[in-house]
Amino acid sequence: MRTYLAGGFLMILALAGEAQAQSWLPDSRSGGKLLLTGGVSTIEGSGGGGIATWATTTGYGEEDGIGGNAHVTFIDLPDYQFRTAGLAVGLWDRVELSVARQEFDTGDTGVLLGLGQGFTFTQDVFGAKLRLTGDAVYDQDRWMPQIAVGVQHKVNDQVAVIAAVGGQDDEGTDVYVAATKLFLAQSLLVNGTVRWTNANQTGLLGFGGDANDDHEAQFEGSVGWLVSRNLVVGAEYRTKPDNLSFASEDDWFDLYAAWAVNKHFSVTAAWADLGSIATFEDQRGLYISLQAGF
């Protein structure tokens, strides 16, 4: 884990240095958005909250600019550890491309599951998002939110284990529609996303199962209150499919605070409740994410 996190921190520091080198560019080319309005990085690498994807594009580039972010995220649960690192780029405030690598470490629980000490599931997530219409921030005279569509293709490295627990595939694709609106007068951000998926624990336990193999619509919601221009606090909720008969899958919930040091570095901390994971109940713990970009 130390090697993984060290590599992630080095990636963030390198991107932060590059972001500082971009500071001579006009705001319309780089860094034109308001602080935190592009969101942070989700566990799947897209721009948004921690567990919910938003319609906004990552970074601070506007219509004639490019923005980008690197992130590392760590969730410490009673019986597991979750880690992810990734990169995302926002092009002309219209398109977002992202890639993330997730690691789900079973630690001592791996022995109880018959997988071995420290057995780790690894998954790569490749994402693309397209803004269709609206502007989450600047269309304050209208109630119309910013709306985007996106796709995430996920590839898991544990084919045999996934099959053994009843999973149908080690690869899968999610499609989603997201709507996001920031009400500046009330300092309130609201987001709703509908995701069509058959992923088990977001794909970490494969896709489809012996109980259900169909893609189903799931909901992701976020609310945030901008305490100041640098700080937002709020909550997120994400519903989950229940495809595997050996273990039920609960919805996810978190309470979070995101602090932007500046437009190049932010820290997000949360208390996350991920429910039951692979028969182990009450998986609640600390979520911490670092992001650097421009």
PDB file of C-alpha atoms in Angstrom:
ATOM      1  CA  MET A   1       0.000   0.000   0.000  1.00  0.00           C
ATOM      2  CA  ARG A   2       2.825   2.419   0.787  1.00  0.00           C
ATOM      3  CA  THR A   3       4.274   1.960  -2.714  1.00  0.00           C
ATOM      4  CA  TYR A   4       0.867   2.531  -4.274  1.00  0.00           C
ATOM      5  CA  LEU A   5       0.209   5.714  -2.295  1.00  0.00           C
ATOM      6  CA  ALA A   6       3.733   7.023  -2.838  1.00  0.00           C
ATOM      7  CA  GLY A   7       3.314   6.616  -6.583  1.00  0.00           C
ATOM      8  CA  GLY A   8      -0.002   8.425  -6.421  1.00  0.00           C
ATOM      9  CA  PHE A   9       1.446  11.322  -4.439  1.00  0.00           C
ATOM     10  CA  LEU A  10       4.325  11.668  -6.916  1.00  0.00           C
ATOM     11  CA  MET A  11       1.812  11.775  -9.796  1.00  0.00           C
ATOM     12  CA  ILE A  12      -0.156  14.503  -8.016  1.00  0.00           C
ATOM     13  CA  LEU A  13       2.949  16.552  -7.237  1.00  0.00           C
ATOM     14  CA  ALA A  14       4.086  16.337 -10.853  1.00  0.00           C
ATOM     15  CA  LEU A  15       0.718  17.509 -12.139  1.00  0.00           C
ATOM     16  CA  ALA A  16       0.584  20.299  -9.578  1.00  0.00           C
ATOM     17  CA  GLY A  17       3.967  21.518 -10.820  1.00  0.00           C
ATOM     18  CA  GLU A  18       2.680  21.467 -14.379  1.00  0.00           C
ATOM     19  CA  ALA A  19      -0.394  23.402 -13.275  1.00  0.00           C
ATOM     20  CA  GLN A  20       1.797  26.124 -11.780  1.00  0.00           C
ATOM     21  CA  ALA A  21       3.634  26.373 -15.075  1.00  0.00           C
ATOM     22  CA  GLN A  22       0.253  27.000 -16.754  1.00  0.00           C
ATOM     23  CA  SER A  23      -0.472  30.038 -14.559  1.00  0.00           C
ATOM     24  CA  TRP A  24       0.626  32.567 -17.193  1.00  0.00           C
ATOM     25  CA  LEU A  25      -2.267  31.543 -19.454  1.00  0.00           C
ATOM     26  CA  PRO A  26      -5.369  33.777 -19.502  1.00  0.00           C
ATOM     27  CA  ASP A  27      -8.303  32.563 -17.389  1.00  0.00           C
ATOM     28  CA  SER A  28     -10.335  31.752 -20.493  1.00  0.00           C
ATOM     29  CA  ARG A  29      -7.714  29.199 -21.524  1.00  0.00           C
ATOM     30  CA  SER A  30      -6.933  27.635 -18.147  1.00  0.00           C
ATOM     31  CA  GLY A  31      -8.540  28.011 -14.719  1.00  0.00           C
ATOM     32  CA  GLY A  32     -11.526  30.124 -15.751  1.00  0.00           C
ATOM     33  CA  LYS A  33     -14.157  28.314 -13.628  1.00  0.00           C
ATOM     34  CA  LEU A  34     -15.059  29.108 -10.038  1.00  0.00           C
ATOM     35  CA  LEU A  35     -13.416  27.061  -7.306  1.00  0.00           C
ATOM     36  CA  LEU A  36     -14.880  23.559  -6.811  1.00  0.00           C
ATOM     37  CA  THR A  37     -17.486  23.952  -9.587  1.00  0.00           C
ATOM     38  CA  GLY A  38     -15.883  21.193 -11.659  1.00  0.00           C
ATOM     39  CA  GLY A  39     -16.216  18.821  -8.738  1.00  0.00           C
ATOM     40  CA  VAL A  40     -13.539  16.510  -7.388  1.00  0.00           C
ATOM     41  CA  SER A  41     -12.696  12.988  -8.610  1.00  0.00           C
ATOM     42  CA  THR A  42     -15.046  10.061  -8.093  1.00  0.00           C
ATOM     43  CA  ILE A  43     -13.826   6.578  -7.226  1.00  0.00           C
ATOM     44  CA  GLU A  44     -14.227   5.735 -10.932  1.00  0.00           C
ATOM     45  CA  GLY A  45     -12.130   8.691 -12.096  1.00  0.00           C
ATOM     46  CA  SER A  46     -14.834  10.968 -13.504  1.00  0.00           C
ATOM     47  CA  GLY A  47     -15.505  14.502 -12.320  1.00  0.00           C
ATOM     48  CA  GLY A  48     -18.123  14.729  -9.589  1.00  0.00           C
ATOM     49  CA  GLY A  49     -18.354  13.901  -5.911  1.00  0.00           C
ATOM     50  CA  GLY A  50     -16.757  10.895  -4.274  1.00  0.00           C
ATOM     51  CA  ILE A  51     -19.312   8.195  -5.146  1.00  0.00           C
ATOM     52  CA  ALA A  52     -21.604  10.133  -7.528  1.00  0.00           C
ATOM     53  CA  THR A  53     -20.737  11.347 -11.037  1.00  0.00           C
ATOM     54  CA  TRP A  54     -21.762  14.922 -11.993  1.00  0.00           C
ATOM     55  CA  ALA A  55     -22.596  16.485 -15.354  1.00  0.00           C
ATOM     56  CA  THR A  56     -19.683  18.916 -15.024  1.00  0.00           C
ATOM     57  CA  THR A  57     -16.358  18.354 -16.800  1.00  0.00           C
ATOM     58  CA  THR A  58     -13.209  18.015 -14.748  1.00  0.00           C
ATOM     59  CA  GLY A  59     -10.655  20.795 -14.374  1.00  0.00           C
ATOM     60  CA  TYR A  60     -10.966  24.569 -14.652  1.00  0.00           C
ATOM     61  CA  GLY A  61     -10.739  25.045 -18.432  1.00  0.00           C
ATOM     62  CA  GLU A  62     -13.589  26.946 -20.099  1.00  0.00           C
ATOM     63  CA  GLU A  63     -14.979  26.738 -23.639  1.00  0.00           C
ATOM     64  CA  ASP A  64     -11.662  27.536 -25.321  1.00  0.00           C
ATOM     65  CA  GLY A  65      -9.457  25.798 -22.776  1.00  0.00           C
ATOM     66  CA  ILE A  66      -8.333  22.470 -21.365  1.00  0.00           C
ATOM     67  CA  GLY A  67      -8.313  21.356 -17.743  1.00  0.00           C
ATOM     68  CA  GLY A  68      -7.065  18.229 -16.057  1.00  0.00           C
ATOM     69  CA  ASN A  69      -6.723  16.455 -12.721  1.00  0.00           C
ATOM     70  CA  ALA A  70      -4.892  13.591 -11.072  1.00  0.00           C
ATOM     71  CA  HIS A  71      -6.204  11.989  -7.905  1.00  0.00           C
ATOM     72  CA  VAL A  72      -5.512   9.354  -5.280  1.00  0.00           C
ATOM     73  CA  THR A  73      -8.266   8.069  -2.995  1.00  0.00           C
ATOM     74  CA  PHE A  74      -8.186   5.782   0.036  1.00  0.00           C
ATOM     75  CA  ILE A  75     -11.132   4.279   1.952  1.00  0.00           C
ATOM     76  CA  ASP A  76     -10.373   2.465   5.208  1.00  0.00           C
ATOM     77  CA  LEU A  77     -13.125  -0.005   6.142  1.00  0.00           C
ATOM     78  CA  PRO A  78     -13.349  -2.437   9.081  1.00  0.00           C
ATOM     79  CA  ASP A  79     -12.652  -5.497   6.906  1.00  0.00           C
ATOM     80  CA  TYR A  80     -11.264  -4.084   3.649  1.00  0.00           C
ATOM     81  CA  GLN A  81      -9.262  -1.260   2.104  1.00  0.00           C
ATOM     82  CA  PHE A  82     -10.117   0.467  -1.158  1.00  0.00           C
ATOM     83  CA  ARG A  83      -7.584   2.495  -3.171  1.00  0.00           C
ATOM     84  CA  THR A  84      -7.798   4.259  -6.503  1.00  0.00           C
ATOM     85  CA  ALA A  85      -5.618   6.590  -8.576  1.00  0.00           C
ATOM     86  CA  GLY A  86      -6.393   8.170 -11.895  1.00  0.00           C
ATOM     87  CA  LEU A  87      -6.189  10.951 -14.439  1.00  0.00           C
ATOM     88  CA  ALA A  88      -8.934  12.966 -16.138  1.00  0.00           C
ATOM     89  CA  VAL A  89      -8.924  15.738 -18.725  1.00  0.00           C
ATOM     90  CA  GLY A  90     -11.668  18.208 -19.631  1.00  0.00           C
ATOM     91  CA  LEU A  91     -11.690  19.503 -23.214  1.00  0.00           C
ATOM     92  CA  TRP A  92     -13.359  22.849 -24.025  1.00  0.00           C
ATOM     93  CA  ASP A  93     -15.833  22.395 -21.152  1.00  0.00           C
ATOM     94  CA  ARG A  94     -17.593  19.901 -23.406  1.00  0.00           C
ATOM     95  CA  VAL A  95     -15.820  16.519 -23.252  1.00  0.00           C
ATOM     96  CA  GLU A  96     -14.217  14.633 -20.373  1.00  0.00           C
ATOM     97  CA  LEU A  97     -11.893  11.633 -20.706  1.00  0.00           C
ATOM     98  CA  SER A  98     -10.760   9.659 -17.660  1.00  0.00           C
ATOM     99  CA  VAL A  99      -8.888   6.572 -16.575  1.00  0.00           C
ATOM    100  CA  ALA A 100      -8.581   5.088 -13.086  1.00  0.00           C
ATOM    101  CA  ARG A 101      -7.127   2.001 -11.467  1.00  0.00           C
ATOM    102  CA  GLN A 102      -8.960   0.623  -8.454  1.00  0.00           C
ATOM    103  CA  GLU A 103      -7.583  -1.809  -5.878  1.00  0.00           C
ATOM    104  CA  PHE A 104      -9.815  -3.627  -3.376  1.00  0.00           C
ATOM    105  CA  ASP A 105      -7.591  -5.172  -0.704  1.00  0.00           C
ATOM    106  CA  THR A 106      -9.178  -7.894   1.414  1.00  0.00           C
ATOM    107  CA  GLY A 107      -6.356  -7.840   3.999  1.00  0.00           C
ATOM    108  CA  ASP A 108      -6.919 -10.320   6.845  1.00  0.00           C
ATOM    109  CA  THR A 109     -10.465 -10.878   5.563  1.00  0.00           C
ATOM    110  CA  GLY A 110      -9.012 -12.598   2.512  1.00  0.00           C
ATOM    111  CA  VAL A 111      -8.148 -15.600   4.669  1.00  0.00           C
ATOM    112  CA  LEU A 112     -11.724 -15.848   5.995  1.00  0.00           C
ATOM    113  CA  LEU A 113     -13.043 -15.659   2.426  1.00  0.00           C
ATOM    114  CA  GLY A 114     -10.704 -18.449   1.343  1.00  0.00           C
ATOM    115  CA  LEU A 115      -8.746 -16.127  -0.967  1.00  0.00           C
ATOM    116  CA  GLY A 116      -5.550 -15.726   1.042  1.00  0.00           C
ATOM    117  CA  GLN A 117      -3.976 -12.964   3.112  1.00  0.00           C
ATOM    118  CA  GLY A 118      -4.079  -9.578   1.385  1.00  0.00           C
ATOM    119  CA  PHE A 119      -5.832 -10.859  -1.734  1.00  0.00           C
ATOM    120  CA  THR A 120      -6.505  -7.819  -3.960  1.00  0.00           C
ATOM    121  CA  PHE A 121      -9.011  -7.248  -6.758  1.00  0.00           C
ATOM    122  CA  THR A 122      -7.795  -4.781  -9.386  1.00  0.00           C
ATOM    123  CA  GLN A 123     -10.012  -2.982 -11.869  1.00  0.00           C
ATOM    124  CA  ASP A 124      -9.294  -0.444 -14.618  1.00  0.00           C
ATOM    125  CA  VAL A 125     -12.008   2.082 -15.521  1.00  0.00           C
ATOM    126  CA  PHE A 126     -11.994   3.988 -18.830  1.00  0.00           C
ATOM    127  CA  GLY A 127     -14.517   6.826 -19.025  1.00  0.00           C
ATOM    128  CA  ALA A 128     -15.881   9.422 -21.434  1.00  0.00           C
ATOM    129  CA  LYS A 129     -18.452  12.152 -20.757  1.00  0.00           C
ATOM    130  CA  LEU A 130     -20.169  14.606 -23.111  1.00  0.00           C
ATOM    131  CA  ARG A 131     -21.973  17.766 -21.996  1.00  0.00           C
ATOM    132  CA  LEU A 132     -25.207  18.008 -23.988  1.00  0.00           C
ATOM    133  CA  THR A 133     -26.735  21.286 -22.819  1.00  0.00           C
ATOM    134  CA  GLY A 134     -26.952  23.831 -20.026  1.00  0.00           C
ATOM    135  CA  ASP A 135     -24.385  25.327 -17.696  1.00  0.00           C
ATOM    136  CA  ALA A 136     -24.389  24.328 -14.041  1.00  0.00           C
ATOM    137  CA  VAL A 137     -22.995  27.687 -12.889  1.00  0.00           C
ATOM    138  CA  TYR A 138     -23.522  30.548 -15.305  1.00  0.00           C
ATOM    139  CA  ASP A 139     -27.160  30.048 -16.410  1.00  0.00           C
ATOM    140  CA  GLN A 140     -28.434  31.529 -13.148  1.00  0.00           C
ATOM    141  CA  ASP A 141     -31.446  33.142 -14.827  1.00  0.00           C
ATOM    142  CA  ARG A 142     -32.797  29.679 -15.739  1.00  0.00           C
ATOM    143  CA  TRP A 143     -33.621  26.527 -13.782  1.00  0.00           C
ATOM    144  CA  MET A 144     -32.170  24.393 -16.578  1.00  0.00           C
ATOM    145  CA  PRO A 145     -29.357  22.200 -15.185  1.00  0.00           C
ATOM    146  CA  GLN A 146     -26.236  21.136 -17.007  1.00  0.00           C
ATOM    147  CA  ILE A 147     -26.892  17.731 -18.584  1.00  0.00           C
ATOM    148  CA  ALA A 148     -24.289  15.217 -19.715  1.00  0.00           C
ATOM    149  CA  VAL A 149     -24.150  11.617 -20.868  1.00  0.00           C
ATOM    150  CA  GLY A 150     -21.271   9.283 -20.151  1.00  0.00           C
ATOM    151  CA  VAL A 151     -19.896   5.790 -20.474  1.00  0.00           C
ATOM    152  CA  GLN A 152     -17.471   3.818 -18.298  1.00  0.00           C
ATOM    153  CA  HIS A 153     -15.886   0.559 -19.423  1.00  0.00           C
ATOM    154  CA  LYS A 154     -14.487  -1.540 -16.570  1.00  0.00           C
ATOM    155  CA  VAL A 155     -12.011  -4.423 -16.731  1.00  0.00           C
ATOM    156  CA  ASN A 156     -11.410  -6.643 -13.684  1.00  0.00           C
ATOM    157  CA  ASP A 157      -8.377  -8.913 -13.310  1.00  0.00           C
ATOM    158  CA  GLN A 158      -9.960 -11.757 -11.268  1.00  0.00           C
ATOM    159  CA  VAL A 159     -11.834 -13.900 -13.778  1.00  0.00           C
ATOM    160  CA  ALA A 160     -11.722 -17.144 -11.770  1.00  0.00           C
ATOM    161  CA  VAL A 161     -12.838 -15.626  -8.455  1.00  0.00           C
ATOM    162  CA  ILE A 162     -15.662 -13.689 -10.115  1.00  0.00           C
ATOM    163  CA  ALA A 163     -16.961 -16.888 -11.708  1.00  0.00           C
ATOM    164  CA  ALA A 164     -16.675 -18.746  -8.392  1.00  0.00           C
ATOM    165  CA  VAL A 165     -18.920 -16.239  -6.564  1.00  0.00           C
ATOM    166  CA  GLY A 166     -21.534 -16.317  -9.339  1.00  0.00           C
ATOM    167  CA  GLY A 167     -20.448 -13.334 -11.443  1.00  0.00           C
ATOM    168  CA  GLN A 168     -21.123 -13.628 -15.174  1.00  0.00           C
ATOM    169  CA  ASP A 169     -18.289 -11.512 -16.593  1.00  0.00           C
ATOM    170  CA  ASP A 170     -15.037  -9.779 -15.672  1.00  0.00           C
ATOM    171  CA  GLU A 171     -15.744  -6.813 -18.007  1.00  0.00           C
ATOM    172  CA  GLY A 172     -18.711  -4.500 -18.156  1.00  0.00           C
ATOM    173  CA  THR A 173     -19.910  -1.128 -19.374  1.00  0.00           C
ATOM    174  CA  ASP A 174     -21.986   1.453 -17.503  1.00  0.00           C
ATOM    175  CA  VAL A 175     -23.931   4.226 -19.255  1.00  0.00           C
ATOM    176  CA  TYR A 176     -25.270   7.245 -17.361  1.00  0.00           C
ATOM    177  CA  VAL A 177     -27.127  10.544 -17.695  1.00  0.00           C
ATOM    178  CA  ALA A 178     -26.286  13.269 -15.162  1.00  0.00           C
ATOM    179  CA  ALA A 179     -27.874  16.639 -14.345  1.00  0.00           C
ATOM    180  CA  THR A 180     -26.130  19.223 -12.154  1.00  0.00           C
ATOM    181  CA  LYS A 181     -27.151  22.707 -11.003  1.00  0.00           C
ATOM    182  CA  LEU A 182     -25.428  25.245  -8.739  1.00  0.00           C
ATOM    183  CA  PHE A 183     -27.748  27.830  -7.191  1.00  0.00           C
ATOM    184  CA  LEU A 184     -25.287  30.627  -6.441  1.00  0.00           C
ATOM    185  CA  ALA A 185     -27.729  32.775  -4.455  1.00  0.00           C
ATOM    186  CA  GLN A 186     -28.365  29.868  -2.073  1.00  0.00           C
ATOM    187  CA  SER A 187     -24.788  28.486  -2.251  1.00  0.00           C
ATOM    188  CA  LEU A 188     -26.379  25.126  -3.021  1.00  0.00           C
ATOM    189  CA  LEU A 189     -25.306  22.441  -5.503  1.00  0.00           C
ATOM    190  CA  VAL A 190     -27.708  19.651  -6.514  1.00  0.00           C
ATOM    191  CA  ASN A 191     -26.931  16.658  -8.733  1.00  0.00           C
ATOM    192  CA  GLY A 192     -28.855  13.630  -9.923  1.00  0.00           C
ATOM    193  CA  THR A 193     -27.515  10.791 -12.077  1.00  0.00           C
ATOM    194  CA  VAL A 194     -29.181   7.701 -13.529  1.00  0.00           C
ATOM    195  CA  ARG A 195     -26.752   4.870 -14.296  1.00  0.00           C
ATOM    196  CA  TRP A 196     -27.544   1.715 -16.294  1.00  0.00           C
ATOM    197  CA  THR A 197     -25.320  -0.999 -14.874  1.00  0.00           C
ATOM    198  CA  ASN A 198     -25.026  -4.644 -13.877  1.00  0.00           C
ATOM    199  CA  ALA A 199     -21.803  -4.127 -11.904  1.00  0.00           C
ATOM    200  CA  ASN A 200     -21.304  -5.927  -8.588  1.00  0.00           C
ATOM    201  CA  GLN A 201     -19.752  -3.530  -6.062  1.00  0.00           C
ATOM    202  CA  THR A 202     -19.080  -1.139  -9.008  1.00  0.00           C
ATOM    203  CA  GLY A 203     -17.421  -4.040 -10.865  1.00  0.00           C
ATOM    204  CA  LEU A 204     -14.914  -5.092  -8.210  1.00  0.00           C
ATOM    205  CA  LEU A 205     -16.840  -8.392  -7.924  1.00  0.00           C
ATOM    206  CA  GLY A 206     -17.549  -8.601 -11.636  1.00  0.00           C
ATOM    207  CA  PHE A 207     -20.687  -7.979 -13.671  1.00  0.00           C
ATOM    208  CA  GLY A 208     -24.035  -9.730 -13.612  1.00  0.00           C
ATOM    209  CA  GLY A 209     -24.714 -12.705 -11.429  1.00  0.00           C
ATOM    210  CA  ASP A 210     -26.625 -15.874 -10.716  1.00  0.00           C
ATOM    211  CA  ALA A 211     -29.492 -13.818  -9.227  1.00  0.00           C
ATOM    212  CA  ASN A 212     -29.692 -11.231 -12.019  1.00  0.00           C
ATOM    213  CA  ASP A 213     -27.705 -10.503 -15.168  1.00  0.00           C
ATOM    214  CA  ASP A 214     -29.595  -7.538 -16.609  1.00  0.00           C
ATOM    215  CA  HIS A 215     -28.517  -3.893 -16.691  1.00  0.00           C
ATOM    216  CA  GLU A 216     -30.777  -1.894 -14.385  1.00  0.00           C
ATOM    217  CA  ALA A 217     -31.241   1.815 -13.711  1.00  0.00           C
ATOM    218  CA  GLN A 218     -29.565   2.998 -10.493  1.00  0.00           C
ATOM    219  CA  PHE A 219     -29.570   6.471  -8.936  1.00  0.00           C
ATOM    220  CA  GLU A 220     -26.707   8.654  -7.720  1.00  0.00           C
ATOM    221  CA  GLY A 221     -27.462  11.892  -5.887  1.00  0.00           C
ATOM    222  CA  SER A 222     -25.376  14.692  -4.401  1.00  0.00           C
ATOM    223  CA  VAL A 223     -26.145  17.857  -2.476  1.00  0.00           C
ATOM    224  CA  GLY A 224     -23.530  20.360  -1.403  1.00  0.00           C
ATOM    225  CA  TRP A 225     -23.524  23.647   0.502  1.00  0.00           C
ATOM    226  CA  LEU A 226     -20.753  26.110  -0.287  1.00  0.00           C
ATOM    227  CA  VAL A 227     -19.719  27.305   3.159  1.00  0.00           C
ATOM    228  CA  SER A 228     -17.138  29.571   1.512  1.00  0.00           C
ATOM    229  CA  ARG A 229     -15.487  29.858  -1.881  1.00  0.00           C
ATOM    230  CA  ASN A 230     -12.952  27.220  -0.741  1.00  0.00           C
ATOM    231  CA  LEU A 231     -15.128  24.802   1.208  1.00  0.00           C
ATOM    232  CA  VAL A 232     -18.186  22.688   0.367  1.00  0.00           C
ATOM    233  CA  VAL A 233     -19.921  20.200   2.683  1.00  0.00           C
ATOM    234  CA  GLY A 234     -22.679  17.814   1.766  1.00  0.00           C
ATOM    235  CA  ALA A 235     -23.963  14.280   1.319  1.00  0.00           C
ATOM    236  CA  GLU A 236     -24.198  11.640  -1.409  1.00  0.00           C
ATOM    237  CA  TYR A 237     -26.316   8.546  -1.983  1.00  0.00           C
ATOM    238  CA  ARG A 238     -25.853   5.774  -4.550  1.00  0.00           C
ATOM    239  CA  THR A 239     -28.182   2.836  -5.162  1.00  0.00           C
ATOM    240  CA  LYS A 240     -26.724  -0.523  -6.158  1.00  0.00           C
ATOM    241  CA  PRO A 241     -27.931  -3.619  -8.030  1.00  0.00           C
ATOM    242  CA  ASP A 242     -28.169  -6.947  -6.192  1.00  0.00           C
ATOM    243  CA  ASN A 243     -26.974  -9.617  -8.633  1.00  0.00           C
ATOM    244  CA  LEU A 244     -25.140 -12.212  -6.514  1.00  0.00           C
ATOM    245  CA  SER A 245     -27.035 -14.740  -4.406  1.00  0.00           C
ATOM    246  CA  PHE A 246     -24.106 -15.415  -2.043  1.00  0.00           C
ATOM    247  CA  ALA A 247     -24.068 -11.844  -0.684  1.00  0.00           C
ATOM    248  CA  SER A 248     -26.549  -8.977  -0.688  1.00  0.00           C
ATOM    249  CA  GLU A 249     -25.346  -5.561  -1.872  1.00  0.00           C
ATOM    250  CA  ASP A 250     -26.366  -2.392  -0.029  1.00  0.00           C
ATOM    251  CA  ASP A 251     -26.712   1.178  -1.231  1.00  0.00           C
ATOM    252  CA  TRP A 252     -23.871   3.604  -0.437  1.00  0.00           C
ATOM    253  CA  PHE A 253     -24.002   6.855   1.517  1.00  0.00           C
ATOM    254  CA  ASP A 254     -21.468   9.457   2.592  1.00  0.00           C
ATOM    255  CA  LEU A 255     -21.113  12.806   4.365  1.00  0.00           C
ATOM    256  CA  TYR A 256     -18.247  14.832   2.911  1.00  0.00           C
ATOM    257  CA  ALA A 257     -16.233  18.047   3.054  1.00  0.00           C
ATOM    258  CA  ALA A 258     -14.107  19.235   0.121  1.00  0.00           C
ATOM    259  CA  TRP A 259     -11.555  21.995   0.615  1.00  0.00           C
ATOM    260  CA  ALA A 260      -9.840  23.690  -2.328  1.00  0.00           C
ATOM    261  CA  VAL A 261      -6.476  25.081  -1.254  1.00  0.00           C
ATOM    262  CA  ASN A 262      -6.428  26.804  -4.660  1.00  0.00           C
ATOM    263  CA  LYS A 263      -7.302  25.855  -8.253  1.00  0.00           C
ATOM    264  CA  HIS A 264      -4.422  23.386  -8.321  1.00  0.00           C
ATOM    265  CA  PHE A 265      -4.951  21.314  -5.175  1.00  0.00           C
ATOM    266  CA  SER A 266      -7.928  20.052  -3.148  1.00  0.00           C
ATOM    267  CA  VAL A 267      -8.599  17.624  -0.309  1.00  0.00           C
ATOM    268  CA  THR A 268     -11.828  15.704   0.222  1.00  0.00           C
ATOM    269  CA  ALA A 269     -12.659  13.859   3.443  1.00  0.00           C
ATOM    270  CA  ALA A 270     -15.807  11.860   4.147  1.00  0.00           C
ATOM    271  CA  TRP A 271     -17.450   9.364   6.427  1.00  0.00           C
ATOM    272  CA  ALA A 272     -18.647   6.614   4.104  1.00  0.00           C
ATOM    273  CA  ASP A 273     -21.186   3.859   4.750  1.00  0.00           C
ATOM    274  CA  LEU A 274     -20.831   1.089   2.128  1.00  0.00           C
ATOM    275  CA  GLY A 275     -23.064  -1.411   3.911  1.00  0.00           C
ATOM    276  CA  SER A 276     -22.488  -5.122   3.394  1.00  0.00           C
ATOM    277  CA  ILE A 277     -19.621  -6.242   1.137  1.00  0.00           C
ATOM    278  CA  ALA A 278     -19.108  -9.949   0.375  1.00  0.00           C
ATOM    279  CA  THR A 279     -21.055 -11.069   3.508  1.00  0.00           C
ATOM    280  CA  PHE A 280     -19.225  -8.678   5.868  1.00  0.00           C
ATOM    281  CA  GLU A 281     -21.677  -6.158   7.329  1.00  0.00           C
ATOM    282  CA  ASP A 282     -21.324  -2.528   8.459  1.00  0.00           C
ATOM    283  CA  GLN A 283     -18.499  -1.462   6.184  1.00  0.00           C
ATOM    284  CA  ARG A 284     -18.168   2.138   7.365  1.00  0.00           C
ATOM    285  CA  GLY A 285     -15.039   4.222   7.495  1.00  0.00           C
ATOM    286  CA  LEU A 286     -12.921   7.188   6.532  1.00  0.00           C
ATOM    287  CA  TYR A 287     -12.688   8.344   2.912  1.00  0.00           C
ATOM    288  CA  ILE A 288      -9.800  10.629   1.935  1.00  0.00           C
ATOM    289  CA  SER A 289      -8.976  11.907  -1.556  1.00  0.00           C
ATOM    290  CA  LEU A 290      -6.266  14.244  -2.845  1.00  0.00           C
ATOM    291  CA  GLN A 291      -6.536  15.965  -6.215  1.00  0.00           C
ATOM    292  CA  ALA A 292      -4.140  18.160  -8.175  1.00  0.00           C
ATOM    293  CA  GLY A 293      -4.674  19.797 -11.540  1.00  0.00           C
ATOM    294  CA  PHE A 294      -5.497  22.918 -13.493  1.00  0.00           C
TER     295      PHE A 294
END
